[in-house]
PDB file of C-alpha atoms in Angstrom:
ATOM      1  CA  MET A1496       7.672 -11.805  -6.157  1.00 92.00           C
ATOM      2  CA  VAL A1497       3.980 -10.785  -6.110  1.00 96.00           C
ATOM      3  CA  MET A1498       2.374 -10.309  -2.681  1.00 96.00           C
ATOM      4  CA  SER A1499       0.013  -8.198  -0.633  1.00 95.00           C
ATOM      5  CA  LEU A1500       1.270  -4.710   0.212  1.00 94.00           C
ATOM      6  CA  ARG A1501       0.874  -5.654   3.877  1.00 92.00           C
ATOM      7  CA  LYS A1502       3.675  -8.235   3.520  1.00 93.00           C
ATOM      8  CA  LEU A1503       6.358  -5.807   2.329  1.00 94.00           C
ATOM      9  CA  ALA A1504       9.057  -5.260   4.951  1.00 94.00           C
ATOM     10  CA  VAL A1505      10.112  -1.836   6.217  1.00 95.00           C
ATOM     11  CA  ASN A1506      12.410  -0.176   3.627  1.00 95.00           C
ATOM     12  CA  GLN A1507      11.320  -2.668   0.952  1.00 96.00           C
ATOM     13  CA  LYS A1508      10.143  -1.285  -2.388  1.00 97.00           C
ATOM     14  CA  GLY A1509       7.422  -2.547  -4.653  1.00 97.00           C
ATOM     15  CA  CYS A1510       5.298  -1.623  -7.633  1.00 97.00           C
ATOM     16  CA  ILE A1511       1.499  -1.791  -7.418  1.00 97.00           C
ATOM     17  CA  LYS A1512       0.091  -4.440  -9.742  1.00 97.00           C
ATOM     18  CA  ALA A1513      -3.611  -4.453  -8.789  1.00 96.00           C
ATOM     19  CA  VAL A1514      -6.182  -3.024  -6.394  1.00 95.00           C
ATOM     20  CA  THR A1515      -8.721  -5.730  -5.541  1.00 94.00           C
ATOM     21  CA  ALA A1516     -10.976  -3.633  -3.289  1.00 93.00           C
ATOM     22  CA  SER A1517     -14.342  -2.699  -4.697  1.00 91.00           C
ATOM     23  CA  GLY A1518     -16.979  -0.165  -3.811  1.00 93.00           C
ATOM     24  CA  GLU A1519     -16.197   2.786  -1.572  1.00 94.00           C
ATOM     25  CA  MET A1520     -12.894   1.373  -0.274  1.00 93.00           C
ATOM     26  CA  GLY A1521     -11.623   0.665  -3.786  1.00 93.00           C
ATOM     27  CA  ARG A1522     -12.522   4.177  -4.920  1.00 94.00           C
ATOM     28  CA  ARG A1523     -10.861   5.709  -1.866  1.00 93.00           C
ATOM     29  CA  ILE A1524      -7.643   3.711  -2.393  1.00 93.00           C
ATOM     30  CA  ARG A1525      -7.459   4.746  -6.055  1.00 93.00           C
ATOM     31  CA  ASP A1526      -8.271   8.386  -5.180  1.00 93.00           C
ATOM     32  CA  MET A1527      -5.187   8.402  -2.908  1.00 92.00           C
ATOM     33  CA  GLY A1528      -3.047   7.565  -5.946  1.00 93.00           C
ATOM     34  CA  LEU A1529      -2.604   3.862  -5.254  1.00 95.00           C
ATOM     35  CA  VAL A1530      -3.086   2.665  -8.815  1.00 95.00           C
ATOM     36  CA  PRO A1531      -1.309  -0.033 -10.856  1.00 96.00           C
ATOM     37  CA  GLY A1532       2.183   1.005 -11.935  1.00 96.00           C
ATOM     38  CA  THR A1533       2.831   3.238  -8.901  1.00 96.00           C
ATOM     39  CA  PRO A1534       6.122   2.558  -7.085  1.00 97.00           C
ATOM     40  CA  VAL A1535       5.870   2.468  -3.264  1.00 97.00           C
ATOM     41  CA  MET A1536       8.208   1.903  -0.323  1.00 97.00           C
ATOM     42  CA  VAL A1537       7.223   0.874   3.192  1.00 96.00           C
ATOM     43  CA  VAL A1538       8.837   3.407   5.551  1.00 96.00           C
ATOM     44  CA  GLY A1539       7.421   2.246   8.867  1.00 94.00           C
ATOM     45  CA  ARG A1540       4.871   0.385  10.909  1.00 91.00           C
ATOM     46  CA  ALA A1541       3.113   1.211  14.148  1.00 88.00           C
ATOM     47  CA  PRO A1542       4.140  -0.807  17.236  1.00 85.00           C
ATOM     48  CA  LEU A1543       1.252  -3.259  16.739  1.00 83.00           C
ATOM     49  CA  ALA A1544       1.953  -3.395  12.959  1.00 77.00           C
ATOM     50  CA  ASP A1545      -1.191  -1.432  12.071  1.00 85.00           C
ATOM     51  CA  PRO A1546      -1.130   1.007  10.265  1.00 92.00           C
ATOM     52  CA  VAL A1547       1.651   0.829   7.690  1.00 94.00           C
ATOM     53  CA  ALA A1548       3.368   4.002   6.403  1.00 95.00           C
ATOM     54  CA  LEU A1549       4.194   4.187   2.687  1.00 95.00           C
ATOM     55  CA  ARG A1550       6.331   6.608   0.711  1.00 96.00           C
ATOM     56  CA  MET A1551       5.036   7.280  -2.791  1.00 94.00           C
ATOM     57  CA  ARG A1552       4.932  10.162  -5.276  1.00 91.00           C
ATOM     58  CA  GLY A1553       6.847  12.419  -2.884  1.00 93.00           C
ATOM     59  CA  PHE A1554       4.604  12.029   0.178  1.00 93.00           C
ATOM     60  CA  THR A1555       3.993   9.631   3.057  1.00 95.00           C
ATOM     61  CA  LEU A1556       0.665   7.828   3.350  1.00 94.00           C
ATOM     62  CA  SER A1557      -0.645   5.608   6.154  1.00 94.00           C
ATOM     63  CA  LEU A1558      -2.945   2.670   5.424  1.00 94.00           C
ATOM     64  CA  ARG A1559      -4.721   0.218   7.677  1.00 93.00           C
ATOM     65  CA  ASN A1560      -3.709  -3.410   7.192  1.00 92.00           C
ATOM     66  CA  SER A1561      -7.231  -4.178   5.938  1.00 92.00           C
ATOM     67  CA  GLU A1562      -6.655  -1.644   3.141  1.00 93.00           C
ATOM     68  CA  ALA A1563      -3.108  -2.857   2.428  1.00 94.00           C
ATOM     69  CA  ASP A1564      -4.463  -6.413   2.025  1.00 94.00           C
ATOM     70  CA  CYS A1565      -6.465  -5.203  -1.010  1.00 95.00           C
ATOM     71  CA  ILE A1566      -3.367  -4.014  -2.876  1.00 96.00           C
ATOM     72  CA  THR A1567      -1.152  -6.449  -4.794  1.00 97.00           C
ATOM     73  CA  VAL A1568       2.460  -5.432  -5.336  1.00 97.00           C
ATOM     74  CA  GLU A1569       5.528  -6.860  -7.009  1.00 97.00           C
ATOM     75  CA  ALA A1570       8.562  -6.537  -4.734  1.00 94.00           C
ATOM     76  CA  VAL A1571      11.671  -5.023  -6.332  1.00 88.00           C
TER      77      VAL A1571
END
C-alpha cells in the first residue's frame, strides 16, 4: 500500500518511493539520505505526534510531519 510516510504506524516498515518536496526542503530531505529505494521503519512519535522518529541506514532520524508528508512510501 502506497501512502505518506506520516501515515506509517510505529514499528511499521516501508520503502521510500518518491520525495515530492521541491526547493530547499526537497534538497535537505535528500541530503539526509531519504531517497527512493531506501527502507525505513517508524520507531516512535512525540506525544503530540510531531515529530516522527525513523530508523534507516543504521541511524535514527527525526522529521517534522510537514516533511514526512512530502515522502511517499510503500508499506511492507
